[in-house]
Every structure is written in structure tokens, then in C-alpha cells.
Short mmCIF file of C-alpha atoms and ligand atoms in Angstrom, two decimals:
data_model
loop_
_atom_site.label_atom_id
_atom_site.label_comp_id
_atom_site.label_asym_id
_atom_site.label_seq_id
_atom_site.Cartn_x
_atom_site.Cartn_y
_atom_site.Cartn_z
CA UNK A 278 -77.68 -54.69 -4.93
CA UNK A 279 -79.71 -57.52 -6.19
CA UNK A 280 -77.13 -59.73 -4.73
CA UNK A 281 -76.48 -58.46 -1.36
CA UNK A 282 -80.10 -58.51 -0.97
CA UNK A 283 -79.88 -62.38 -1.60
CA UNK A 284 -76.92 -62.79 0.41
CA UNK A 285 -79.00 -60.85 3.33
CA UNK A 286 -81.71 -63.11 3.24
CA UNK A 287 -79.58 -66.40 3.09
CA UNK A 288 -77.88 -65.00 6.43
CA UNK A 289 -80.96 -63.76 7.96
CA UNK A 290 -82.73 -67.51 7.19
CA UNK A 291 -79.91 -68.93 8.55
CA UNK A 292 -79.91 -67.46 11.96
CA UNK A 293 -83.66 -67.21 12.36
CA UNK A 294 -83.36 -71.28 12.72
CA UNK A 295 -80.80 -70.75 14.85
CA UNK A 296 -83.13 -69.14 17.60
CA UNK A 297 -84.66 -71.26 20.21
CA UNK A 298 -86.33 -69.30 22.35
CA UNK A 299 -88.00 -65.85 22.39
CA UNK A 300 -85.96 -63.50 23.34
CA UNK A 301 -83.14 -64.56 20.81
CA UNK A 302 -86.42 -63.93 18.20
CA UNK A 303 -86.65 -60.61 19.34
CA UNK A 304 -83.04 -60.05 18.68
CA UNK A 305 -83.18 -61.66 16.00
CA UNK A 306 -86.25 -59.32 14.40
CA UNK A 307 -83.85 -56.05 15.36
CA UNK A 308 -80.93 -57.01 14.10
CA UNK A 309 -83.11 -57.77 10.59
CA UNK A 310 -86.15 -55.84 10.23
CA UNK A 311 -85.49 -53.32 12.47
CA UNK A 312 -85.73 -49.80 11.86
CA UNK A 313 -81.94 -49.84 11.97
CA UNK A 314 -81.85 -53.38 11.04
CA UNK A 315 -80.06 -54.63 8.15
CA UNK A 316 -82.67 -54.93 5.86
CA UNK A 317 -83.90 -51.43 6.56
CA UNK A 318 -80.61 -49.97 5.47
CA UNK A 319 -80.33 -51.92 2.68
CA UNK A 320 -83.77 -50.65 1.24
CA UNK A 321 -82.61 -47.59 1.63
CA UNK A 322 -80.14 -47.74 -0.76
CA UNK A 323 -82.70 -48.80 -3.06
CA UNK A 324 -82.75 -44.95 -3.73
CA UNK A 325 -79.21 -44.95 -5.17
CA UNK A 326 -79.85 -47.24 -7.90
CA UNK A 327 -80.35 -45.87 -11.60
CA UNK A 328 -83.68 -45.34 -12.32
CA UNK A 329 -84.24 -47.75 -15.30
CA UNK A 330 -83.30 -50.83 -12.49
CA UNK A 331 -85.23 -49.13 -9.24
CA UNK A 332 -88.47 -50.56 -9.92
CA UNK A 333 -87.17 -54.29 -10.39
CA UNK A 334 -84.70 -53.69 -7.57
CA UNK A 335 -87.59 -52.63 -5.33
CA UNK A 336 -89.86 -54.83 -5.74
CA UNK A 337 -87.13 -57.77 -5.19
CA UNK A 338 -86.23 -56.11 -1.51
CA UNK A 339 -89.81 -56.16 -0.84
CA UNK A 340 -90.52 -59.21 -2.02
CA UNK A 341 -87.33 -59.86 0.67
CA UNK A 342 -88.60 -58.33 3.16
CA UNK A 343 -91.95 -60.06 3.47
CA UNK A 344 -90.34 -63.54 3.22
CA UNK A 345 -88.41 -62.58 5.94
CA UNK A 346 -91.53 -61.39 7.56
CA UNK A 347 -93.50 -64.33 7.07
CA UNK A 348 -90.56 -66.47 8.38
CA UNK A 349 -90.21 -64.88 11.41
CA UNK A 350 -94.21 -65.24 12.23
CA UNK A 351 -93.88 -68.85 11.85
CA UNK A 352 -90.82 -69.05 13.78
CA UNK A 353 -92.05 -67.27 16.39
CA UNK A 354 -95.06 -69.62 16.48
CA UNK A 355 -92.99 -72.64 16.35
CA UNK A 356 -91.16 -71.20 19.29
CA UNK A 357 -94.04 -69.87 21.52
CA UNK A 358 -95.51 -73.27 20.93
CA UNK A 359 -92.46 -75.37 22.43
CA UNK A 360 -92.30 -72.90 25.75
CA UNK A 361 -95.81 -73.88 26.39
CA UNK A 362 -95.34 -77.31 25.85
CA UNK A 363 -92.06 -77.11 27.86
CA UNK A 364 -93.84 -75.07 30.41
CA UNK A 365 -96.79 -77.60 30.65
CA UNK A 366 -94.03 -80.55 31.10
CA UNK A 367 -92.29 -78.71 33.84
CA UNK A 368 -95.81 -77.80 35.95
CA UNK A 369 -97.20 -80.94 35.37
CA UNK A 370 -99.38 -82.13 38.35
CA UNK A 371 -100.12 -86.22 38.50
CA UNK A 372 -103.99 -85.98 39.09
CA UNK A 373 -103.96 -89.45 40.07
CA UNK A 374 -101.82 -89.18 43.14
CA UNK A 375 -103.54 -89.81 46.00
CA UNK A 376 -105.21 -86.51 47.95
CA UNK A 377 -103.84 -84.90 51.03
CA UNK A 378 -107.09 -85.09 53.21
CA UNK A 379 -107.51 -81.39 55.83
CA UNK A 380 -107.58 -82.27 59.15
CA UNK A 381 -110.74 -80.80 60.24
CA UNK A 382 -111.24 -79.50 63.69
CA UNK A 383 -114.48 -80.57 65.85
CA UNK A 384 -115.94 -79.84 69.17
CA UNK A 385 -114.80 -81.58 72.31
CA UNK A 386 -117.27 -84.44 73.08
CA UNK A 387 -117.95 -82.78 76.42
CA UNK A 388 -118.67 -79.45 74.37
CA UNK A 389 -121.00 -81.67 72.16
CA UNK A 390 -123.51 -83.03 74.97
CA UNK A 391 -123.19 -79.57 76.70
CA UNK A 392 -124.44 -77.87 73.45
CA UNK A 393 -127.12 -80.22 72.98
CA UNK A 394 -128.13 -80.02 76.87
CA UNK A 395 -128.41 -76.34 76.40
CA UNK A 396 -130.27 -76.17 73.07
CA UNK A 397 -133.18 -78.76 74.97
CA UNK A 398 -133.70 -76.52 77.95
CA UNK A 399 -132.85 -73.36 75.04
CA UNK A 400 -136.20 -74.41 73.93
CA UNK A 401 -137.76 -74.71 77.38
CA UNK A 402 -137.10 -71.37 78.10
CA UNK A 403 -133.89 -71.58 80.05
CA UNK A 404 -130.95 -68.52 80.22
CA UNK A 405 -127.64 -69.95 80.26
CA UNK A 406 -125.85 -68.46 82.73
CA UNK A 407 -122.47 -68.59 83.86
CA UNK A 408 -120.45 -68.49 87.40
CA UNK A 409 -117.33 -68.80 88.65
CA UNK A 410 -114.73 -71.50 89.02
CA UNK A 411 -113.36 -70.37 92.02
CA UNK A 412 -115.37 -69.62 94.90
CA UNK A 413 -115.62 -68.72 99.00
CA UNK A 414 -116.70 -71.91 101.14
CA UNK A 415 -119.59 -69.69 101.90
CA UNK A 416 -121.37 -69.96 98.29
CA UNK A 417 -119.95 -73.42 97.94
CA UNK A 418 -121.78 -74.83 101.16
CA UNK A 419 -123.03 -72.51 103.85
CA UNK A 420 -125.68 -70.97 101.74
CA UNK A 421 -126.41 -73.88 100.62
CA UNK A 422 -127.07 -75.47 104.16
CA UNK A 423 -123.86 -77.27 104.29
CA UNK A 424 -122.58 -75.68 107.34
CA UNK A 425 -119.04 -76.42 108.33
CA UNK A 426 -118.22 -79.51 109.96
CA UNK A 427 -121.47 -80.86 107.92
CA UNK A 428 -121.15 -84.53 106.91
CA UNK A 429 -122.08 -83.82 103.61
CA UNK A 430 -118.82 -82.66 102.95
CA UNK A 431 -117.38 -85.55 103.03
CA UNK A 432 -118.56 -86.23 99.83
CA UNK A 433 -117.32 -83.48 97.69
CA UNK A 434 -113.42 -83.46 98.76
CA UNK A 435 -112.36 -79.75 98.28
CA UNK A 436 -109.34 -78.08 96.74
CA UNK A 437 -108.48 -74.95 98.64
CA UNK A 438 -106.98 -72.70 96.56
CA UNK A 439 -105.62 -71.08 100.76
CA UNK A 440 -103.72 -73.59 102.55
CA UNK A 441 -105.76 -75.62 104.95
CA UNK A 442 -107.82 -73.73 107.81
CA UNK A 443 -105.51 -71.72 110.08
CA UNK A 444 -105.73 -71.37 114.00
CA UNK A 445 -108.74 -68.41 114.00
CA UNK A 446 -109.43 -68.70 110.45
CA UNK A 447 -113.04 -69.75 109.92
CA UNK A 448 -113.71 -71.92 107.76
CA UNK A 449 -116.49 -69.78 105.81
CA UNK A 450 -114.20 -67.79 104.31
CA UNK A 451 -111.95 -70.53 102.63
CA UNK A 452 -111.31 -69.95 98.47
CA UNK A 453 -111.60 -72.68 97.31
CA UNK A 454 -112.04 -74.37 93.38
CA UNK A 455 -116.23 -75.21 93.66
CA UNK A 456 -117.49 -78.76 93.88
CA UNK A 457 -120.38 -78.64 92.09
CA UNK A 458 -122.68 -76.10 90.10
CA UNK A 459 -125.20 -75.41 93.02
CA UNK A 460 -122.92 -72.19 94.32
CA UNK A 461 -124.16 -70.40 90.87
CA UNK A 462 -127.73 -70.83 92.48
CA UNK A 463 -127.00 -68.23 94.91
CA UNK A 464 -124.91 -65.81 92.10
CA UNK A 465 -128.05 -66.26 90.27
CA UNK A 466 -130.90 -66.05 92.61
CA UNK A 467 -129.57 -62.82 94.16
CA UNK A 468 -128.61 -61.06 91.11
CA UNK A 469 -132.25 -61.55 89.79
CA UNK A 470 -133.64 -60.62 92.84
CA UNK A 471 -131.83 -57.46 93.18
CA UNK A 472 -133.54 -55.99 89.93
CA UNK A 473 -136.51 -55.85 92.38
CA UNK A 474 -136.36 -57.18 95.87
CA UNK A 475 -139.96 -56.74 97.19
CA UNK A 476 -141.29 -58.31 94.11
CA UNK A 477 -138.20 -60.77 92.69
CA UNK A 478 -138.53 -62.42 89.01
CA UNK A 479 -138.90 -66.15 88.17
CA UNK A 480 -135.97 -67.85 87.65
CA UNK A 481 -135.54 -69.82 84.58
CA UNK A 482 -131.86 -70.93 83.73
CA UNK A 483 -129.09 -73.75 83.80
CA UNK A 484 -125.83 -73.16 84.65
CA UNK A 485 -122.91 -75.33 82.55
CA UNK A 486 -119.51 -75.17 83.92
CA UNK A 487 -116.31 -76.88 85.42
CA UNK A 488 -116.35 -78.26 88.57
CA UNK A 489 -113.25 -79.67 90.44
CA UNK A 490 -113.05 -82.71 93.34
CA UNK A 491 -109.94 -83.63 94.73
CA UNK A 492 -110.10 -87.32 94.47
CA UNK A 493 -108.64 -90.51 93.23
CA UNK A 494 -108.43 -90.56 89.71
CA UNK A 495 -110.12 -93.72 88.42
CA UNK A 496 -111.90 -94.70 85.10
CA UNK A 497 -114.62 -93.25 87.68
CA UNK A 498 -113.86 -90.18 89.22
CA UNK A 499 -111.51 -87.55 87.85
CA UNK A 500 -110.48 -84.45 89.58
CA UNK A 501 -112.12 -81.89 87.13
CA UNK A 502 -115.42 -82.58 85.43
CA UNK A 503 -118.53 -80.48 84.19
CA UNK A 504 -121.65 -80.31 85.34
CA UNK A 505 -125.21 -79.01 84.01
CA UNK A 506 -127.14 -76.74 87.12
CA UNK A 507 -130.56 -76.37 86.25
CA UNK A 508 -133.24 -73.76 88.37
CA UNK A 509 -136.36 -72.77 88.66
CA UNK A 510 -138.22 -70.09 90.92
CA UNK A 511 -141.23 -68.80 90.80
CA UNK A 512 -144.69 -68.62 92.50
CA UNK A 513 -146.83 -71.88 91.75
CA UNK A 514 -143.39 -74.43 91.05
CA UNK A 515 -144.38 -77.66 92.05
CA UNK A 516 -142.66 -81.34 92.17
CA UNK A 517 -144.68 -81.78 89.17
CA UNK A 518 -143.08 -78.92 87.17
CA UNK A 519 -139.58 -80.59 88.07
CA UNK A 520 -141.12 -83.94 87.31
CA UNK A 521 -142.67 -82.90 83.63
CA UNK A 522 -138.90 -81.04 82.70
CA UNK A 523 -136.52 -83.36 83.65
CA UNK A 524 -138.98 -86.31 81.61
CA UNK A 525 -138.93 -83.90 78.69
CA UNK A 526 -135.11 -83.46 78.83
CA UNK A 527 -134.34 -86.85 79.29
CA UNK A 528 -136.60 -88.20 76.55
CA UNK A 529 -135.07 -85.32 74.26
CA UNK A 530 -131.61 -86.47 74.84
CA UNK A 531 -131.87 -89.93 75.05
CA UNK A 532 -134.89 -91.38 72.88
CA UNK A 533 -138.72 -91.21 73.27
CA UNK A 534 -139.13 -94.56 74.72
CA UNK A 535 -137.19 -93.53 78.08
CA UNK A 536 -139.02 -94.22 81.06
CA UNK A 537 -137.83 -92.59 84.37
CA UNK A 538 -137.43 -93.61 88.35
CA UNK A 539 -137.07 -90.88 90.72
CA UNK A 540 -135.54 -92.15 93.70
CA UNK A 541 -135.77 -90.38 97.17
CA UNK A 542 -132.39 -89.01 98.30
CA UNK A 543 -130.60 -86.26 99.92
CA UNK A 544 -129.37 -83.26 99.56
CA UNK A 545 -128.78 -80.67 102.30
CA UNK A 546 -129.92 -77.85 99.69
CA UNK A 547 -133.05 -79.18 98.28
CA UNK A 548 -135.86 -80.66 100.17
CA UNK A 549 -137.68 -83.48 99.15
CA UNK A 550 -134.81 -84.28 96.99
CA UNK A 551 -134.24 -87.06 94.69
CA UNK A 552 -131.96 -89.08 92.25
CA UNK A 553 -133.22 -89.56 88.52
CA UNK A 554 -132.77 -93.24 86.77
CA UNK A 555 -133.53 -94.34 83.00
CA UNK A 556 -133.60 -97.69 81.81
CA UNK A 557 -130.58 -99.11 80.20
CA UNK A 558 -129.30 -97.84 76.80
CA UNK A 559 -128.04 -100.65 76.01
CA UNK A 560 -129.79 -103.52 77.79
CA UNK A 561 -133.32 -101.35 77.94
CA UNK A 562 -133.46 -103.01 81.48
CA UNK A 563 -132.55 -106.46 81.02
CA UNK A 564 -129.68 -105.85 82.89
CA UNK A 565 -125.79 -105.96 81.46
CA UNK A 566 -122.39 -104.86 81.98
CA UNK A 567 -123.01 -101.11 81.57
CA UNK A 568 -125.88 -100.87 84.02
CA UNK A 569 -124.44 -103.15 86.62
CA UNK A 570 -127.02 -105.74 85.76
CA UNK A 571 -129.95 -103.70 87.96
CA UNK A 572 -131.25 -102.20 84.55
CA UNK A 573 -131.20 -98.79 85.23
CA UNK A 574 -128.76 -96.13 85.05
CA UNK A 575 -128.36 -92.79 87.15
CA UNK A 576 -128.24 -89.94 85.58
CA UNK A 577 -128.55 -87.09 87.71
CA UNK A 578 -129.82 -85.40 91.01
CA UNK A 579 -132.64 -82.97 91.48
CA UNK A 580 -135.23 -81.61 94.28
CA UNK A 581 -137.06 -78.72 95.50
CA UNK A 582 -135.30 -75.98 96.40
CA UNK A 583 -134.77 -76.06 100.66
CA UNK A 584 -136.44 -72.96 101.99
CA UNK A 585 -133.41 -71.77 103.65
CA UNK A 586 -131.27 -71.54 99.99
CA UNK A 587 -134.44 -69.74 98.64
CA UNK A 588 -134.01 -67.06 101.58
CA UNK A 589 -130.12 -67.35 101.15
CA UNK A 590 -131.31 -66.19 97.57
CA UNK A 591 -133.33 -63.60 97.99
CA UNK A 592 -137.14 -65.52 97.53
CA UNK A 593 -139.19 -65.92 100.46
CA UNK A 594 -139.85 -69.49 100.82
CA UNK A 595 -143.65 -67.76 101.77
CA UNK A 596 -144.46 -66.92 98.45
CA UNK A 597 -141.80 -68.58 96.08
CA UNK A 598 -140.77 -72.66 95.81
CA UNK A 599 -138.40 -73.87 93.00
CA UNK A 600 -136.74 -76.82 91.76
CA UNK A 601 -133.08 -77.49 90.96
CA UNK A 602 -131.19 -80.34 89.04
CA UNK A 603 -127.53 -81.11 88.55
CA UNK A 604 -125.85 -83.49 86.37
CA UNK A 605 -122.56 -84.56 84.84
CA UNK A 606 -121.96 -84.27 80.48
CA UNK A 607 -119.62 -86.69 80.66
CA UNK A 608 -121.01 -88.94 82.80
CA UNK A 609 -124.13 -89.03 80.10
CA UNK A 610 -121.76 -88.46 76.87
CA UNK A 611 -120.28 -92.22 78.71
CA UNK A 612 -123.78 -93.64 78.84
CA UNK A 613 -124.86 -92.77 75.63
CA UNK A 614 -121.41 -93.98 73.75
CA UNK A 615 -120.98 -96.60 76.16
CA UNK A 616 -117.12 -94.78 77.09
CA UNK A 617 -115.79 -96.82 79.95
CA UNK A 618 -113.01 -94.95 81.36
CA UNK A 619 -113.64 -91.04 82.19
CA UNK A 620 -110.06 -90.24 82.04
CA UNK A 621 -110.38 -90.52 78.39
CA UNK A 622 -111.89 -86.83 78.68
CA UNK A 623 -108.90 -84.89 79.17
CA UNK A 624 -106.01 -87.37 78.08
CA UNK A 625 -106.15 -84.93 74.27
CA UNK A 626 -105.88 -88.42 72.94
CA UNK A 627 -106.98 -87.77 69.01
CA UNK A 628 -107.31 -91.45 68.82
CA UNK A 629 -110.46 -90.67 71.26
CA UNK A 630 -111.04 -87.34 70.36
CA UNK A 631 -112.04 -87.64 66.48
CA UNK A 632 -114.99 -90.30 67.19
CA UNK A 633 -116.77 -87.96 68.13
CA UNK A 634 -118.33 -85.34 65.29
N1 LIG B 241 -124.91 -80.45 93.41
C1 LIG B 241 -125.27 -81.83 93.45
C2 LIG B 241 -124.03 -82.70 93.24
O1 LIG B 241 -123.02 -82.20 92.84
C3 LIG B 241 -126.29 -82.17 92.40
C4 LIG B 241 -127.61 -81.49 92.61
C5 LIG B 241 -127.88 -80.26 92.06
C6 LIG B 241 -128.63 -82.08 93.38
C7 LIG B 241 -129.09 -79.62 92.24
C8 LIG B 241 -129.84 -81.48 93.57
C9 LIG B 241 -130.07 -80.25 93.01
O2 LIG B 241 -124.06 -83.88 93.48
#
């Protein structure tokens, strides 16, 4: 007994440093200590052996046993030990290779100066609102005293979304993409008039959107652009009112130490009408390359509102007056970064694109 107790434990030593990894331990621990392991069955033999020898013989299989025991805990430590070190070797991450930086998305530089254009008048108490892209010839120019055949259209050369003006066709009722903001006037002026026609609400909004010219393209002039509207109506609006606003904007957006030239223009739907200039960005009115040496730099045009729009509109010129504005974001995103070529705008060039934010 005594010696096939000995012989079991040489065996069982022997394979236990034969396992390498865990689950051979575990096999290893059934086929040994198990309850129907060889050791087990052993000790129960222990029962078979005369009396005067059982107490010797038992305490020799336990003293077996917890050798074997004790072996297998610090085998199995030894072996969990060199799977985490194996595991650590194969995950291993090089901390010093270099990082993989996100490419982070940003607003569109024309989004940018529109966003800031809206927050300043935001503040002034203007509504952002919004009209459409596509339009009659009627909102584009007739109600804005542009009738046809008016030389004023010459300068805003029109996509028609219908095919040029048919025999009978007048030309009124053209679709066509809108030229400018000023249409959204109208939209504007009679929807807020409609909440009460005898008695119609001021008017306080700008109006952002596309606007589409069917020109050349040149680092000048593209063929689709944005434009800021801006409009006022109300009861006591004065050329001062327009005056005081546009100064605020302008020193908002461009830097305190602005100073402004209105210069008398035209435009068939505002009357006196005018252009707005700052002094040079970049020269401060010296006179350079980006201000075509004269110092000052146009940024946008403006006027009262012509009594026959503020009919068109729904305001009788009697008791209302207003003032209007319109100007281009990219034209002042160029000024202010100093961008010489407009078609950079929609070319989705990143190269441009991530200056900017
Ligand atoms: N709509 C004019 C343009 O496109 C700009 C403008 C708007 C002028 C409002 C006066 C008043 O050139």
C-alpha cells in the first residue's frame, strides 16, 4: 500500500510538470485528486489494511495527498502567471507610436460669417427668416419696381428655371432661381401684415439665403452666392435708424475703429438709396492691393424702403417708412481673410476649407 502510494505520487509529480497550460491542470487535478481520481481510490483502500498498520498507512496517504495538493497550487500559479505574461506580450500596444489625429468636421466659412451676421443683428432684435430659392419674376422684380423691360435688369442676369419668354407669355410670370434676397421682402412684409391688415406690425428681420446670377465665373463673380437681406418697418424709421444699425453691425463685425462712407446710389426698390464703404482692413486707408489703392472697400447696399414696395407689402407708405440692406458673406468672409478668388467657395477644396475654424 505504502508503496503504491509512493509510486502514485512519483507519477502524479511527474505529469503535473508536464502541464503547460490550464486546462491540461484541470485534467491533470481529475485524473489525481478527483473524486474518482487515483488518489481517491487509493485512500479508499486504506480501509482494507489490518488495523495495527491503518493509522501509519493513513496518515502517509494524507500526508500524500496534501503534497500533491500543495503542488498543484503552485503549479497552477506558475501557470496562470505565464498566460498573463504571454497574454500581455501578445496585446502589447507601443505607446510611443505616433497618434492617429480625428479629422474633425467644421462649419463652411460662408456658414461661419453667416452665423456671426445673424448673432449681431440676433442681438439687435432681428427674426431670421427664411424664403425661397426659386421664385416668379413678379417677387423677384415687379414688386420690387423693376418692371419688365427695366434696365436694372441688366444687372442681375437671370436663370429661368421656364425656357426663355414665349410668344404671349408675359414675362411676370417667369420661374425663375432669385437674384438677390430683396424678393423675401415681399414674403415677409405681407405675411406680417396679414396677422392684421388695418393695423400691420413692425418689421424687424434679416433674411440669409442663396442667391443665383447667371454670369461669368471669375475670381469675381460666381453663379451662386449668399446674401444677408436686412428690413425694417415701422412707424417713426428714419435714415438715421438705418444709419445707427448698419454702423453698429459693421463695427461689430469688423473692429471698433471702422469708420463708414455712405455713398448715394440706386436702387429701383429703395429710395434714397445708398452703397456702404469701410476703410481698408488691411491698408486702414492708405490704399493697397486689396482696396484698389482708393482706401475703402464696399461692403454692401442699403436705402429706404420705395413707397411703392411698402404698398406692394402691405404698409401704407402714409403711415409706415422702413429701411432695407443687402450684402454678400462671402464677399466680407474675402475682405476680412483677404481670400482673392471667390471660386474658392464652392471648389470643396479641404486645402481651403480647414483654414477656417
Ligand atoms: N438687392 C440688392 C442687390 O442684390 C442689394 C440691396 C438690398 C440694396 C436691399 C438695397 C436694399 O444688389
Amino acid at each position: 500500500m505504502r508503496a503504491e502510494l509512493q509510486a502514485l505520487q512519483a507519477e502524479a509529480m511527474e505529469a503535473l510538470a508536464r502541464a503547460q497550460t490550464s486546462g491540461e491542470l484541470a485534467e491533470w487535478r481529475t485524473r489525481f485528486l478527483g473524486r474518482r481520481g487515483a488518489l481517491t481510490r487509493l485512500m479508499r483502500r486504506v480501509g482494507q489494511v489490518p488495523p495495527e498498520e491503518r493509522p501509519v498507512v493513513g496518515r502517509f496517504a494524507n500526508e500524500v495527498k496534501q503534497a500533491l495538493e500543495a503542488a498543484y497550487r503552485e503549479r497552477a500559479e506558475a501557470i496562470r502567471r505565464a498566460e498573463v505574461e504571454e497574454m500581455l506580450q501578445r496585446d502589447a500596444v507601443d505607446v510611443t507610436l505616433p497618434g492617429r489625429p480625428p479629422s474633425v468636421g467644421r462649419w463652411h466659412p460662408s456658414t461661419q460669417t453667416l452665423r456671426e451676421i445673424e448673432h449681431i443683428f440676433a442681438e439687435l432684435g432681428f427674426q431670421v427668416y427664411r424664403a425661397r430659392d426659386v421664385e416668379l419674376d413678379e417677387f423677384n422684380f415687379q414688386l420690387l419696381n423693376i418692371p419688365p423691360g427695366h434696365p436694372a435688369r441688366d444687372m442681375q442676369d437671370t436663370f429661368y428655371v421656364t425656357t426663355t419668354p414665349q410668344d404671349g407669355q408675359e414675362e411676370g410670370h417667369q420661374v425663375l432661381l432669385r437674384t438677390h434676397t430683396s424678393p423675401g421682402q415681399i414674403h415677409a412684409m405681407r405675411e406680417f401684415a396679414a396677422v392684421d391688415p388695418d393695423n400691420p406690425p413692425p418689421v424687424r428681420i434679416i433674411l440669409p439665403g442663396m442667391c443665383y446670377r447667371h454670369e461669368q465665373i471669375t475670381p469675381r463673380s460666381e453663379i451662386q452666392f449668399h446674401q444677408v437681406e436686412g428690413l425694417a418697418v415701422g412707424r417713426h424709421i428714419t435714415m438715421a435708424d438705418l444709419k445707427g444699425t448698419v454702423e453698429y453691425f459693421v463695427r461689430r463685425m469688423f473692429g471698433a475703429e471702422r469708420r463708414l462712407r455712405f455713398r448715394a446710389s440706386h436702387f429701383p426698390f429703395t429710395e434714397p438709396s445708398a452703397e456702404v464703404d469701410m476703410d481698408c482692413l488691411l491698408c486702414r486707408g492708405e490704399g493697397c492691393r486689396i482696396c484698389k489703392q482708393t482706401g475703402w472697400l464696399e461692403i454692401m447696399g442699403c436705402g429706404m424702403v420705395h413707397p411703392v414696395v411698402l404698398r406692394n407689402g402691405g404698409y401704407d407708405p402714409q403711415h409706415y417708412t422702413g429701411f432695407a440692406f443687402g450684402m454678400g458673406p462671402e464677399r466680407i468672409t474675402m475682405l476680412k481673410y483677404g481670400i482673392e478668388d471667390i471660386r474658392y467657395f464652392w471648389q470643396n477644396d479641404l486645402r481651403f476649407l480647414e483654414q477656417f475654424g
